[in-house]
XYZ file of C-alpha atoms in Angstrom:
613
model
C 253.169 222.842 -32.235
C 253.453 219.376 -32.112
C 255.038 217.478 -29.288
C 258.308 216.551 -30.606
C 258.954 220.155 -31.605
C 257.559 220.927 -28.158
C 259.597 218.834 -26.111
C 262.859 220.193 -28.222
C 261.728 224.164 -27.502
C 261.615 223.178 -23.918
C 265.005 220.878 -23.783
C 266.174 224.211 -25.777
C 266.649 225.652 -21.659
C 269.847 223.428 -21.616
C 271.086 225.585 -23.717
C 271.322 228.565 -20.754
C 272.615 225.567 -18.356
C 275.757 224.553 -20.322
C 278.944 224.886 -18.626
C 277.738 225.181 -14.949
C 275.649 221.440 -15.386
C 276.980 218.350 -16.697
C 274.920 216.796 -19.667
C 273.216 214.385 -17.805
C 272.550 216.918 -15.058
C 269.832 219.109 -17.408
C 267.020 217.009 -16.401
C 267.405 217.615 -12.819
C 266.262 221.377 -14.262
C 264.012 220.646 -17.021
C 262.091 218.282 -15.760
C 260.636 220.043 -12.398
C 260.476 223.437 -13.861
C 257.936 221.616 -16.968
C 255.962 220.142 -14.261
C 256.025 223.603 -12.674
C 254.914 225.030 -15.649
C 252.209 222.691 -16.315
C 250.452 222.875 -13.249
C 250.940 227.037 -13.356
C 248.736 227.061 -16.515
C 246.453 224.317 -15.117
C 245.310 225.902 -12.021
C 245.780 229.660 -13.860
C 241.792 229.727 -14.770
C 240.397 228.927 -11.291
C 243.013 230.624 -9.237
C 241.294 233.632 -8.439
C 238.137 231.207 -6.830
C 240.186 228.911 -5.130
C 242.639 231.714 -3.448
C 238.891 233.666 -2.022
C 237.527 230.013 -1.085
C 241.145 229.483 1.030
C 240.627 232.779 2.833
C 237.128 232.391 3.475
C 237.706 228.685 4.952
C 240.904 229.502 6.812
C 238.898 232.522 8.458
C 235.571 230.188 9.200
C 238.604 227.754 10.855
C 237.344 225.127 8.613
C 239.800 222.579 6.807
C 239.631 224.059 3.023
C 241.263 221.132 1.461
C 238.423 219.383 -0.250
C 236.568 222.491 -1.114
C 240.000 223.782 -2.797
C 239.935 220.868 -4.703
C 236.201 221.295 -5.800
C 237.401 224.576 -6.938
C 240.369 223.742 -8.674
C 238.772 221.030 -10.498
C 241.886 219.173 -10.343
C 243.490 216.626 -7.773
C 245.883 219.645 -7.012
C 245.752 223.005 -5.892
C 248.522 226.021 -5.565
C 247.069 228.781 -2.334
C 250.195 231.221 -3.164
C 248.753 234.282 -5.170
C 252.425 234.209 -6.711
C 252.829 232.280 -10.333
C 255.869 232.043 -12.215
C 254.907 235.252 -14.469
C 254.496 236.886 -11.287
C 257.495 235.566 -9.964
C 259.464 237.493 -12.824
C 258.400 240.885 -11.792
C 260.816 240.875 -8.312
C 264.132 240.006 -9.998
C 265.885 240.985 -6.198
C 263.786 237.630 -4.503
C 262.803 235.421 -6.953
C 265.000 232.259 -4.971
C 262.464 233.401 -1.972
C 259.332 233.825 -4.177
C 259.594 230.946 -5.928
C 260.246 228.400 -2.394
C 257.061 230.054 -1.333
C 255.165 229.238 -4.359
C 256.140 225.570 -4.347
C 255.485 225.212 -0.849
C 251.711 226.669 -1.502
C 251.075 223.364 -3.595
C 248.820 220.749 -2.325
C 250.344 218.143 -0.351
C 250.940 215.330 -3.308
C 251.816 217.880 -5.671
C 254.499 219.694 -3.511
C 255.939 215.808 -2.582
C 256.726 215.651 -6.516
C 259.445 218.610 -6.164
C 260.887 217.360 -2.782
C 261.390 213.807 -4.506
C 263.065 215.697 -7.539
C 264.973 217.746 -4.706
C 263.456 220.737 -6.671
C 264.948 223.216 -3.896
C 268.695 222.059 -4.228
C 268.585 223.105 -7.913
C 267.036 226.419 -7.018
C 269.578 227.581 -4.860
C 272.020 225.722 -7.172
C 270.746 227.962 -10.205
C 270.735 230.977 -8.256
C 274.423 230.637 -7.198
C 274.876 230.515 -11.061
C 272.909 233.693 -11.876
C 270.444 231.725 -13.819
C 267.821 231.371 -11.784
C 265.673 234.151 -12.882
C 266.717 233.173 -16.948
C 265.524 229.830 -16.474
C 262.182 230.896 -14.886
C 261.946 233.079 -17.440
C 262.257 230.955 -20.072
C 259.581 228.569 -18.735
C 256.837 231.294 -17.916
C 257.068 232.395 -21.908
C 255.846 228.565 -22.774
C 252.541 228.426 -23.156
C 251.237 224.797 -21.487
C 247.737 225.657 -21.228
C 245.245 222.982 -21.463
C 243.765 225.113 -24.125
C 247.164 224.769 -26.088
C 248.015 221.244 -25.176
C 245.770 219.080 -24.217
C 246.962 215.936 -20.977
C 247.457 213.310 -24.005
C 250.417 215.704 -26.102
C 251.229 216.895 -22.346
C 252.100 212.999 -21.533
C 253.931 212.722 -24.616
C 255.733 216.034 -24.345
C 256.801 215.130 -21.267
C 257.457 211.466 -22.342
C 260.060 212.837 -25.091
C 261.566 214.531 -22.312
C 262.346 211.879 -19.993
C 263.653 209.525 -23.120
C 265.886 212.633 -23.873
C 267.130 212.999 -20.473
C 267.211 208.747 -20.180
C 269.571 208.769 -23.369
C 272.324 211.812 -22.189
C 272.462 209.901 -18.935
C 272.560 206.153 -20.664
C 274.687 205.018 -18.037
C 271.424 204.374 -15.963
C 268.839 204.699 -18.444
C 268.284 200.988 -18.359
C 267.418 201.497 -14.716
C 264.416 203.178 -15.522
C 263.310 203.410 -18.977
C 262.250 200.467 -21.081
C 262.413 200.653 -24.480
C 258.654 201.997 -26.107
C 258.420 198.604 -28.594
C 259.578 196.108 -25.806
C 256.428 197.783 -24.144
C 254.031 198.148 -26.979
C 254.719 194.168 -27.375
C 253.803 193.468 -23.787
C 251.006 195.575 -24.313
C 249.568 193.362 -26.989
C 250.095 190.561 -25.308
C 248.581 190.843 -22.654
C 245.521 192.675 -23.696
C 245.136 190.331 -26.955
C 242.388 187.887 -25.994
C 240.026 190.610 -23.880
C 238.214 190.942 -27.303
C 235.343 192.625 -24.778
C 237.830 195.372 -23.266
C 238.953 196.382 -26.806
C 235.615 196.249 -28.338
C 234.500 200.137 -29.231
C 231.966 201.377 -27.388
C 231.800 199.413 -24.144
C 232.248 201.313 -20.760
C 234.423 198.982 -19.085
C 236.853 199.772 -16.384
C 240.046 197.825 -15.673
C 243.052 198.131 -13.222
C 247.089 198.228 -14.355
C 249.997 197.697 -12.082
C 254.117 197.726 -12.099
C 255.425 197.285 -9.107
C 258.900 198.663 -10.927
C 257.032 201.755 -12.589
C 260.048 203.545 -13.220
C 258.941 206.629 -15.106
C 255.862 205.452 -15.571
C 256.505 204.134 -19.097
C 254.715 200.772 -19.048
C 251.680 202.612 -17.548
C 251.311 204.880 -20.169
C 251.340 202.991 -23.284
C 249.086 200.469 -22.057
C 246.230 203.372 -21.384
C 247.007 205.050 -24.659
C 246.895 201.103 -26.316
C 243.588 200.626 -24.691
C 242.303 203.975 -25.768
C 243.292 204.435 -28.884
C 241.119 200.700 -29.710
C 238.486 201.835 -27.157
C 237.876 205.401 -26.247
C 235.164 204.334 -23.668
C 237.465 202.566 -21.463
C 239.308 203.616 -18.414
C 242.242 201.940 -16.989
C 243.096 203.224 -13.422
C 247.016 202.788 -13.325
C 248.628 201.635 -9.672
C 252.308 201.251 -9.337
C 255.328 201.735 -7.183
C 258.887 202.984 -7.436
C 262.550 203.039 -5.581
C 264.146 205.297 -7.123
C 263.265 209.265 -5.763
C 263.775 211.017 -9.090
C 261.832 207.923 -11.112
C 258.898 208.622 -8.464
C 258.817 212.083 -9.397
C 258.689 211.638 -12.479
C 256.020 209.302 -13.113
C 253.983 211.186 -10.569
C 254.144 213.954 -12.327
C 253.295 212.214 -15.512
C 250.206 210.962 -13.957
C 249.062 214.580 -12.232
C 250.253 215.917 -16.286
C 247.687 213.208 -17.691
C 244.904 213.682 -14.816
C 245.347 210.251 -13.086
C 244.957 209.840 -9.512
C 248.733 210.423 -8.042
C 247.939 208.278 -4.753
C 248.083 204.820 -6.745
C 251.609 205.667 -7.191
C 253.714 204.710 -3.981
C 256.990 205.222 -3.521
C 259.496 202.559 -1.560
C 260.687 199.107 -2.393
C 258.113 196.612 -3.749
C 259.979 193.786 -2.126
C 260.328 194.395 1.535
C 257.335 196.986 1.878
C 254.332 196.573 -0.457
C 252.217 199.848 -0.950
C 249.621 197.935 -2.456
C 249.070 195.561 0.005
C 246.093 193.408 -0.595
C 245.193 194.677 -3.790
C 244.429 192.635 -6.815
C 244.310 193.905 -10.651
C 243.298 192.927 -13.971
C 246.746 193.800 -15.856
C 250.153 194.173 -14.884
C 253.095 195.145 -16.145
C 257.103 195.014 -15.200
C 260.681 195.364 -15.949
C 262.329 194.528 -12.622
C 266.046 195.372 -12.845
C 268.309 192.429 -13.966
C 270.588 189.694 -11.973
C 270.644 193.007 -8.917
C 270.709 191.549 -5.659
C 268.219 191.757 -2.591
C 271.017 191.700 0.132
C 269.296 194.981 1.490
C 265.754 192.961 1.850
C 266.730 189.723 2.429
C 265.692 190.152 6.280
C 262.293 190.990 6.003
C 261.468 188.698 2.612
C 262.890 186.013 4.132
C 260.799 186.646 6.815
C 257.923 187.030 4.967
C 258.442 183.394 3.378
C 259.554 181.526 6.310
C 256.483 182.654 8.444
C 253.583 183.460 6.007
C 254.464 181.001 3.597
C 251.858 181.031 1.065
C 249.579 183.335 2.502
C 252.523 185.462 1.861
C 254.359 186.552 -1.640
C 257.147 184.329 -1.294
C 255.296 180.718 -0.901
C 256.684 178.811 -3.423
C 260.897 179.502 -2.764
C 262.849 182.003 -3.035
C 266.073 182.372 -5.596
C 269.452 183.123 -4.958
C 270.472 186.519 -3.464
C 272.477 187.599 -6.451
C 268.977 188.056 -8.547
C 266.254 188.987 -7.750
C 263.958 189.319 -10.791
C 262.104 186.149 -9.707
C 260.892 187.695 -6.072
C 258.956 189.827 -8.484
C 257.436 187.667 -10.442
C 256.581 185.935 -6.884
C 254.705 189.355 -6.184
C 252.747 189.595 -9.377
C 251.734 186.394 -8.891
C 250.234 187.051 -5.429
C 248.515 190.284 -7.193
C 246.422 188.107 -9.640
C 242.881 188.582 -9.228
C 241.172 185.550 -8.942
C 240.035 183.348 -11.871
C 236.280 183.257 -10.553
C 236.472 187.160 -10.470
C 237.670 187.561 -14.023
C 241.307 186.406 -13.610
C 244.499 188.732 -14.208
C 247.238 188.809 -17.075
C 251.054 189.771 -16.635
C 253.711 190.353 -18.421
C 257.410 190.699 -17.047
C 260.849 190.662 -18.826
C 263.588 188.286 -17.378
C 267.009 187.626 -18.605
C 267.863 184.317 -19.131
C 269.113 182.609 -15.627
C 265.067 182.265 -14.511
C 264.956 179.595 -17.175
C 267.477 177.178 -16.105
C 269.501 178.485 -13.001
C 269.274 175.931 -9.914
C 269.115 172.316 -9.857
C 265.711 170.361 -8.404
C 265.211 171.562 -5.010
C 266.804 174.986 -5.645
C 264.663 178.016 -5.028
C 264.542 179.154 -8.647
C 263.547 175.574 -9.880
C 260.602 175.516 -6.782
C 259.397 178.232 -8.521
C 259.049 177.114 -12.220
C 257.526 174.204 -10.858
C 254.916 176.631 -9.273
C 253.708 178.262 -12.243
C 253.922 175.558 -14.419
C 252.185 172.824 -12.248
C 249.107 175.526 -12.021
C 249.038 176.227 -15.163
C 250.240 180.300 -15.269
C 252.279 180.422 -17.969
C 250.995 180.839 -21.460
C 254.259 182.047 -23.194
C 257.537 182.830 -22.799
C 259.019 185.280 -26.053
C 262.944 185.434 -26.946
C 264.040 188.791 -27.879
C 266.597 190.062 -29.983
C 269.828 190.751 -27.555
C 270.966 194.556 -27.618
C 267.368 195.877 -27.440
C 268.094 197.566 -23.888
C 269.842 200.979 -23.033
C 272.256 198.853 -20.326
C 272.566 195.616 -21.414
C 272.888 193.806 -24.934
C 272.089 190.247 -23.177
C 269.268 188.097 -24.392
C 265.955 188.747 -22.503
C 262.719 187.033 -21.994
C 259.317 188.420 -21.765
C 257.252 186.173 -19.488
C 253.213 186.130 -20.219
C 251.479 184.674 -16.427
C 247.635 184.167 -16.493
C 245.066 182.671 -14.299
C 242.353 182.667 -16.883
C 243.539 180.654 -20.369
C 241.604 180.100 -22.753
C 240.543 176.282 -23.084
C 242.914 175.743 -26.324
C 245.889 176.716 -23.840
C 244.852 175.097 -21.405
C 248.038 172.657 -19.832
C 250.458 174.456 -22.616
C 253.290 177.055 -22.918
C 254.122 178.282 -26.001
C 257.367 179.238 -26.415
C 258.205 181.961 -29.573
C 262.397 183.007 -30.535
C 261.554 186.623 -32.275
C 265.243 187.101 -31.368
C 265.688 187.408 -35.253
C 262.946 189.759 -35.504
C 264.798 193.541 -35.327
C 266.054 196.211 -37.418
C 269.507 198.544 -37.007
C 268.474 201.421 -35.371
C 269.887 204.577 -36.736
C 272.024 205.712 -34.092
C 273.263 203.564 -31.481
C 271.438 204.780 -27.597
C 274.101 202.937 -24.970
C 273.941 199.296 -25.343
C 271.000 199.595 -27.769
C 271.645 199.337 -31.391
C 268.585 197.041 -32.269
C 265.076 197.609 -32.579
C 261.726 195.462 -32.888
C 259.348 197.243 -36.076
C 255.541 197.459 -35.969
C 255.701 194.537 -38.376
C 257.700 192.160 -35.999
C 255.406 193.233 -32.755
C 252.421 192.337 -34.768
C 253.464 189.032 -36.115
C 255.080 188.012 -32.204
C 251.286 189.284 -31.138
C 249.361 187.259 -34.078
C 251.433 183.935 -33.375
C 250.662 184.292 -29.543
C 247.112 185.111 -30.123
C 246.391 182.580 -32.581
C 248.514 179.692 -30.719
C 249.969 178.199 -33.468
C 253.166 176.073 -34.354
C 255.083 178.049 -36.763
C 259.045 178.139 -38.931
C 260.393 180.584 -40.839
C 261.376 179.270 -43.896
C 263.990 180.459 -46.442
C 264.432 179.540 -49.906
C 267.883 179.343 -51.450
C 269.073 178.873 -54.948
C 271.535 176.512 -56.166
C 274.107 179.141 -55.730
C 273.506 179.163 -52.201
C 271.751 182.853 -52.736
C 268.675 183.817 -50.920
C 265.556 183.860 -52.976
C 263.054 186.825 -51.747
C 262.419 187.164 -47.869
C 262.178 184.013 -45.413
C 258.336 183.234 -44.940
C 256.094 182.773 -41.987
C 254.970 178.809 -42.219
C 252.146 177.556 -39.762
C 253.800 173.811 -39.387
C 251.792 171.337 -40.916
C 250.883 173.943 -43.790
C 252.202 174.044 -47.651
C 256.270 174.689 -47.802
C 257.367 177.013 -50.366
C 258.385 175.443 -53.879
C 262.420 174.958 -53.873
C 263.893 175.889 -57.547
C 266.022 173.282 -58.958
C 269.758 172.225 -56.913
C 268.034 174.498 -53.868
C 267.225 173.980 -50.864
C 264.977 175.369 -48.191
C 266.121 175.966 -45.112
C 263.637 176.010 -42.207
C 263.931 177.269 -38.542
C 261.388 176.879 -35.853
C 259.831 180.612 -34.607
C 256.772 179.092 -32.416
C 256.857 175.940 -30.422
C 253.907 174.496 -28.459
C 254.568 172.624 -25.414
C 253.064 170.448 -22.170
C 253.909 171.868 -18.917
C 255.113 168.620 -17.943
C 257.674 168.319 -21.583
C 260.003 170.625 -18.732
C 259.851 168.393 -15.575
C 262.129 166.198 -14.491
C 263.039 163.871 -11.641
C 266.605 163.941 -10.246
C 267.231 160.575 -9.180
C 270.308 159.274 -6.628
C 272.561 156.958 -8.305
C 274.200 155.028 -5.701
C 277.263 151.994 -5.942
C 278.606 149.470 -3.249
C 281.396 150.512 -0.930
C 283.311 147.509 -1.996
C 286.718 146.012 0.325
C 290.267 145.141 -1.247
C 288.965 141.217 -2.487
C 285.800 143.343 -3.959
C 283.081 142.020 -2.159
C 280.407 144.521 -1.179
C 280.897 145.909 2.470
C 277.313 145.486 4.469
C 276.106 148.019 7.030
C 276.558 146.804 10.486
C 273.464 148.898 11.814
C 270.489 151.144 11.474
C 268.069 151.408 8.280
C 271.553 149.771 6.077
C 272.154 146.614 8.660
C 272.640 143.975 6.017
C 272.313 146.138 3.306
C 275.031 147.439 0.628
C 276.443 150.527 2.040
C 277.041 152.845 -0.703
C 280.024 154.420 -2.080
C 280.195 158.014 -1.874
C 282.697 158.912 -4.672
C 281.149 156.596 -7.091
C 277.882 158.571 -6.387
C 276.069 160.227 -9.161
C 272.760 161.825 -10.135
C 270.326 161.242 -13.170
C 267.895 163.632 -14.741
C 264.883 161.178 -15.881
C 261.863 163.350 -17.741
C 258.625 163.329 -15.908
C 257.208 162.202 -18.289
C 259.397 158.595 -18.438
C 258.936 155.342 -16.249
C 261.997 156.129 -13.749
C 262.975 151.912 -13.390
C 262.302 151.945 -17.062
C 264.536 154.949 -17.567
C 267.178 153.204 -14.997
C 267.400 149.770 -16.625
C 267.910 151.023 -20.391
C 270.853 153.856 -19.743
C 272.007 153.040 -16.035
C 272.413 148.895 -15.217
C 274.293 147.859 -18.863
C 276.654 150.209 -17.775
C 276.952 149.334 -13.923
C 274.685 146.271 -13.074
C 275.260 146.984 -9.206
C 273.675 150.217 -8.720
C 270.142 151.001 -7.038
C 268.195 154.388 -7.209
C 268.471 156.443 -3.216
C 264.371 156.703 -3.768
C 264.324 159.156 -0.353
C 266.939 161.266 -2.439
C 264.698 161.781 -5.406
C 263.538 165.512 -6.302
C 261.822 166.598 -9.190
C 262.963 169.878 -10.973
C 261.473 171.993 -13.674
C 263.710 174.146 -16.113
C 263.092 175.709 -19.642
C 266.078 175.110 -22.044
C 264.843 177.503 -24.792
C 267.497 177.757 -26.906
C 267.938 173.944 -27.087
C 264.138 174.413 -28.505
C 265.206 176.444 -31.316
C 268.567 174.730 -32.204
C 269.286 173.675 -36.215
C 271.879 171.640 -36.843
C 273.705 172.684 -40.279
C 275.504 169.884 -40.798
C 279.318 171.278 -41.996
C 280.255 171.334 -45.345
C 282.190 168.435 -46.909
C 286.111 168.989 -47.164
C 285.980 168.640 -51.059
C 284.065 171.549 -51.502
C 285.932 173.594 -49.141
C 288.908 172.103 -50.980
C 287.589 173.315 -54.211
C 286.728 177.025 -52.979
C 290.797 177.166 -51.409
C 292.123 176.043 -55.129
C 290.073 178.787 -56.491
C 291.248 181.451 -54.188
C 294.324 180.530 -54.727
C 294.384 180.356 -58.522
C 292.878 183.894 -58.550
C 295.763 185.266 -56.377
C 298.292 183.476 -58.272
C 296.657 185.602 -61.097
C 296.342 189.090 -59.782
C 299.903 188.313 -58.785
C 300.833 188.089 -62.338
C 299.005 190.405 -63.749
C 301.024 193.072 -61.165
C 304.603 191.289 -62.476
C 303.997 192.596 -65.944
C-alpha cells in the first residue's frame, strides 16, 4: 500500500468519530493514536528482551534506562507488557489499560502524548463509547517496519498532518507551509554546496527552524539532500510554541529515527533552546506581522544589555511584527565563515523591505545585513500561495560564505508570475508554484544572472507562443511584422549600497514681520540663523550621491536660504522591490479607443435591428 492510500485507510477512523467531534477536531484522535501505533509495531520485535532486561535491572537496583535502550534499538522504549492488541482483549478497562501503557513509554516518547493532551481524548472517547472501536481500528493496521519502512512512515504521517492542516484551515497557516514554498527554499539554499550534493561523499551537516511547526521544513530538506546524496546525513535541530505542533514534529522525527532531543519546545524569542549552537542550514517561516508584546521584556532586555553579543544587536522592529527578531536570531546562529559559513532561508511579507524611516529599528537592521554583505537574494512570490493569507511574500536567502561573483550584490528575482490554479481552493490558497517554476527561480539564483521575460505579440495584439526566459544582454526574439515585444524584468542584480540612503535635515530661517532673518541670541546658534520649524523638511539623498552636490541641484533653485542640520543626518537602507520590477505601458491613444467605442456601438445598433424584424 502506498502512502497516500495509507494515510486515507487511517484518516478512514474519522469516520467512527463523526457526530461526537467537530471536523477539525479528528486530528486530535488520529494523530496520537498513529504515533501510538507506530511505536507499538516498532518496539513489538524486542519487547520480550527489553521487558526481562527491566526486571532484571530494577531487581539489581540499577538504573535500566540506557540498557533498555540498547535493547530496544531505538531512542524509545515501552516497559508495560500491555500493547494495543493486548489492550483489546479487556473490553471492561481498556480507558485504565491503555493510561498505563502510555505512561510505560520512555520519558521523550511519553512527553509526545502529554503535549498532544493524549489523555483528555481518551477519557473524551470513552465517554462516547468509542474508545475501544477506535483502538481497535488502529491495532488491525499493520505499521511494522517490515511493512513500512521510516521514509513512507514520514510521508504517511506527513499526508496526515496536511489533511488535518486543511479541515482546520483557519490555522493551518500557523503551522504548515506550503511543500513547493519549501522545496524552493530547499534549493536555494543547498544550490552552490556542489560537495554536499555530490553522490557518494559521507558528509554530515546540521538544519535548524527555530519556527519548526510540524516539522515540515525539516523534512524536505533531508529527503532533498538524500534523494541527490544517499551518503549524507543531516541532523535536524529546531524549536516550537505551539504544544500540538511540538508533538507533532516530535513524533515525526521519533517516526523517521531522528534524535527527538534537538527538538525543543518554548518560544524561540524570549528563551532559546539552542543556545550557543551554530549550523550549516536553516530554515523558517516565522508567523506574519504577529506581535511580541508577550516577549518584549526579556528581548528588550536581551538587546539593551548584551547588545551584540546578544541576538538583538543591530535594532529591534516595531512591536506589531515580529518576523524580523527572527531573522535577528538566525543571524546570530550562522556558523562562522572561517568554519565553513551557514546559509538561511526565511519568508517575510513585505513591511521588512521598506517599513521605518533611517534610524528606525527595521531600517538598523537592513543596514546590518546589507553593510556585511548577508544577503544574496531576496525572491517575490506569487500572492495567495499560503493557507492564511493571500498577501505577497518574500523569501529571504542570508549567507556568510558568497561566492566571489556575489560578492557586494543582492539579486533580487519577481517569480510572482510564476504559478498555476490549483485545483481546489485550500483556505486562502488557490495558487501554486510547478516543478518547472521552482527550477527556473533555482537556475536564475544559482547562475546569478540578469534576466526578462519576454513576450511576443502580433499585430493583432495576440500572444504569439509562451513568453521566453531572456538572459539581458542576450539575442531578443524576432517580432513579426506591426508586433511588438513586450519585455518585463524577472532577475535584477544589484550593489548593496544601490539601497542606502542618507536622510538629510532641511532647515529655513525663522524670519520677523520686515523678513529679515531672526539670529540666535545664545548657545551653539548665537549669531547664527535660527531655523524655522514649520518650514522644516527632510531629503532622501542616495548613498551613493555627493550630498552638497545632491543639495545644490534639487534643494537651493528652489529655496536659496536653506542649509543641511549635518548633526541631524541618518542614513537608512530600504528595498523598494516592486519599484524594481515596474513597466510602464504607456495608455493607449484616445483615437483608437475612439475607434473600438464606434465599433461596439455599430454592432449593437445591428443586433438591435436584426431583433426589430
Amino acid at each position: 500500500m502506498n502512502h497516500q492510500a495509507l494515510s486515507s485507510f487511517i484518516w478512514s477512523v474519522a469516520d467512527l468519530l463523526r457526530g461526537d467531534y467537530r471536523q477539525s477536531e479528528y486530528g486530535r484522535v488520529i494523530l496520537p493514536f498513529t504515533v501510538l501505533r507506530r511505536l507499538d509495531c516498532v518496539l513489538e520485535a524486542t519487547k520480550p528482551a527489553v521487558l526481562a532486561e527491566f526486571d532484571a535491572k530494577t531487581k539489581a537496583g540499577i538504573n535500566p534506562e540506557p540498557f533498555l535502550l540498547r535493547k530496544a534499538g531505538q531512542s524509545f522504549y515501552n516497559t508495560s507488557p500491555l500493547d494495543l492488541v493486548k489492550l483489546l482483549g479487556d473490553q471492561d478497562h481498556i480507558r485504565q489499560n491503555l493510561y498505563a501503557y502510555v505512561q510505560a513509554f520512555s520519558p521523550a516518547a511519553r512527553d509526545i502524548f502529554e503535549r498532544f493532551d493524549f489523555y483528555t481524548q481518551v477519557e473524551r472517547l470513552a465517554k462516547a463509547n468509542l474508545l475501544y472501536l477506535v483502538t481497535e481500528k488502529f491495532a488491525n493496521i499493520d505499521l511494522h517496519p517490515e511493512a513500512v519502512d521510516n521514509a513512507s512512515m514520514g510521508g504517511v504521517f506527513e499526508e496526515l498532518i496536511r489533511k488535518f492542516a486543511e479541515i482546520s484551515n483557519e490555522t493551518a497557516g500557523e503551522h504548515f507551509t506550503p511543500r513547493e514554498v519549501i522545496r524552493l527554499m530547499v534549493n536555494l539554499i543547498f544550490i552552490e554546496d556542489d560537495h554536499v550534493l555530490t553522490p557518494g561523499k559521507a558528509v554530515v551537516r546540521t538544519i535548524y527552524d527555530p519556527t519548526a511547526g510540524t516539522g515540515g521544513m525539516l523534512s524536505t530538506a533531508s529527503e532533498h539532500l538524500l534523494a541527490h546524496n544517499p551518503q549524507a546525513r543531516l541532523n535536524m535541530f529546531g524549536q516550537e510554541l505551539n504544544d500540538e505542533s511540538y508533538a507533532i514534529c516530535k513524533a515525526d522525527m521519533l517516526i523517521k529515527g531522528q534524535p527527538v532531543e534537538n527538538i525543543v519546545s518554548g518560544n524561540t524569542l524570549s528563551e532559546d533552546g539552542h543556545l550557543h549552537t551554530k549550523f550549516d542550514y536553516m530554515l523558517s517561516n516565522p508567523p506574519f506581522g504577529v506581535e511580541w508584546k508577550k516577549v518584549e521584556k526579556a528581548v528588550r532586555q536581551e538587546h539593551e544589555q548584551k547588545g551584540f553579543d546578544g541576538r538583538f544587536g543591530p535594532g529591534l522592529p516595531r512591536v506589531s511584527d515580529g518576523s524580523m527578531l527572527f531573522l535577528l536570531h538566525l543571524l546570530s546562529k550562522m556558523r562562522p565563515a572561517q568554519e565553513g559559513g551557514s546559509r538561511f532561508g526565511i519568508v517575510l511579507n513585505g513591511s521588512p523591505l521598506f517599513t521605518g524611516g533611517a534610524g528606525s529599528g527595521e531600517s538598523e537592521i537592513r543596514r546590518y545585513v546589507l553593510e556585511n554583505d548577508l544577503v544574496e537574494a531576496i525572491i517575490g512570490l506569487p500572492t495567495d500561495m499560503f493557507y492564511n493569507t493571500g498577501i505577497a511574500t518574500y523569501v529571504w536567502i542570508l549567507s556568510n560564505k558568497k561566492p566571489a561573483a556575489k560578492k557586494g550584490k543582492l539579486q533580487l528575482i519577481d517569480a510572482s508570475s510564476y504559478w498555476q490554479k490549483m485545483r481546489k481552493s485550500l483556505g486562502s490558497k488557490r495558487k501554486e508554484m510547478s516543478d518547472d517554476h521552482i527550477a527556473t527561480v533555482t537556475k536564475l539564483f544559482g547562475d546569478f544572472i540578469e534576466a526578462e521575460q519576454v513576450s511576443v505579440f502580433d499585430a493583432q495584439g495576440k500572444l504569439v507562443g509562451e513568453p521566453q526566459l531572456v538572459a539581458t544582454g542576450s539575442a531578443l526574439p524576432k517580432v513579426p511584422e506591426g508586433g511588438k515585444l513586450k519585455r518585463v524584468p524577472i532577475s535584477r542584480i544589484f550593489k548593496n549600497q544601490d539601497f542606502g540612503y542618507t536622510t538629510i535635515t532641511v532647515e529655513r530661517p525663522l524670519k520677523d514681520e520686515s523678513g529679515n532673518p531672526i539670529l540666535g541670541s545664545k548657545g551653539k546658534l548665537k549669531g547664527k540663523p535660527q531655523p524655522d520649524s514649520a518650514l522644516r523638511d527632510t531629503e532622501n539623498v542616495p548613498l551613493n550621491e555627493n550630498i552638497q552636490a545632491y543639495f545644490k541641484r534639487e534643494v537651493l533653485p528652489h529655496a536659496p536660504d536653506a542649509w543641511i542640520d549635518e548633526e541631524k543626518s541618518k542614513v537608512g537602507y530600504e528595498i523598494p522591490f516592486n519599484r524594481h520590477f515596474y513597466v510602464f505601458e504607456p495608455p493607449r491613444s484616445l483615437h483608437e479607443i475612439d475607434e473600438e467605442l464606434k465599433a461596439v456601438s455599430a454592432n449593437i445598433m445591428k443586433m438591435l435591428g436584426e431583433l426589430a424584424e
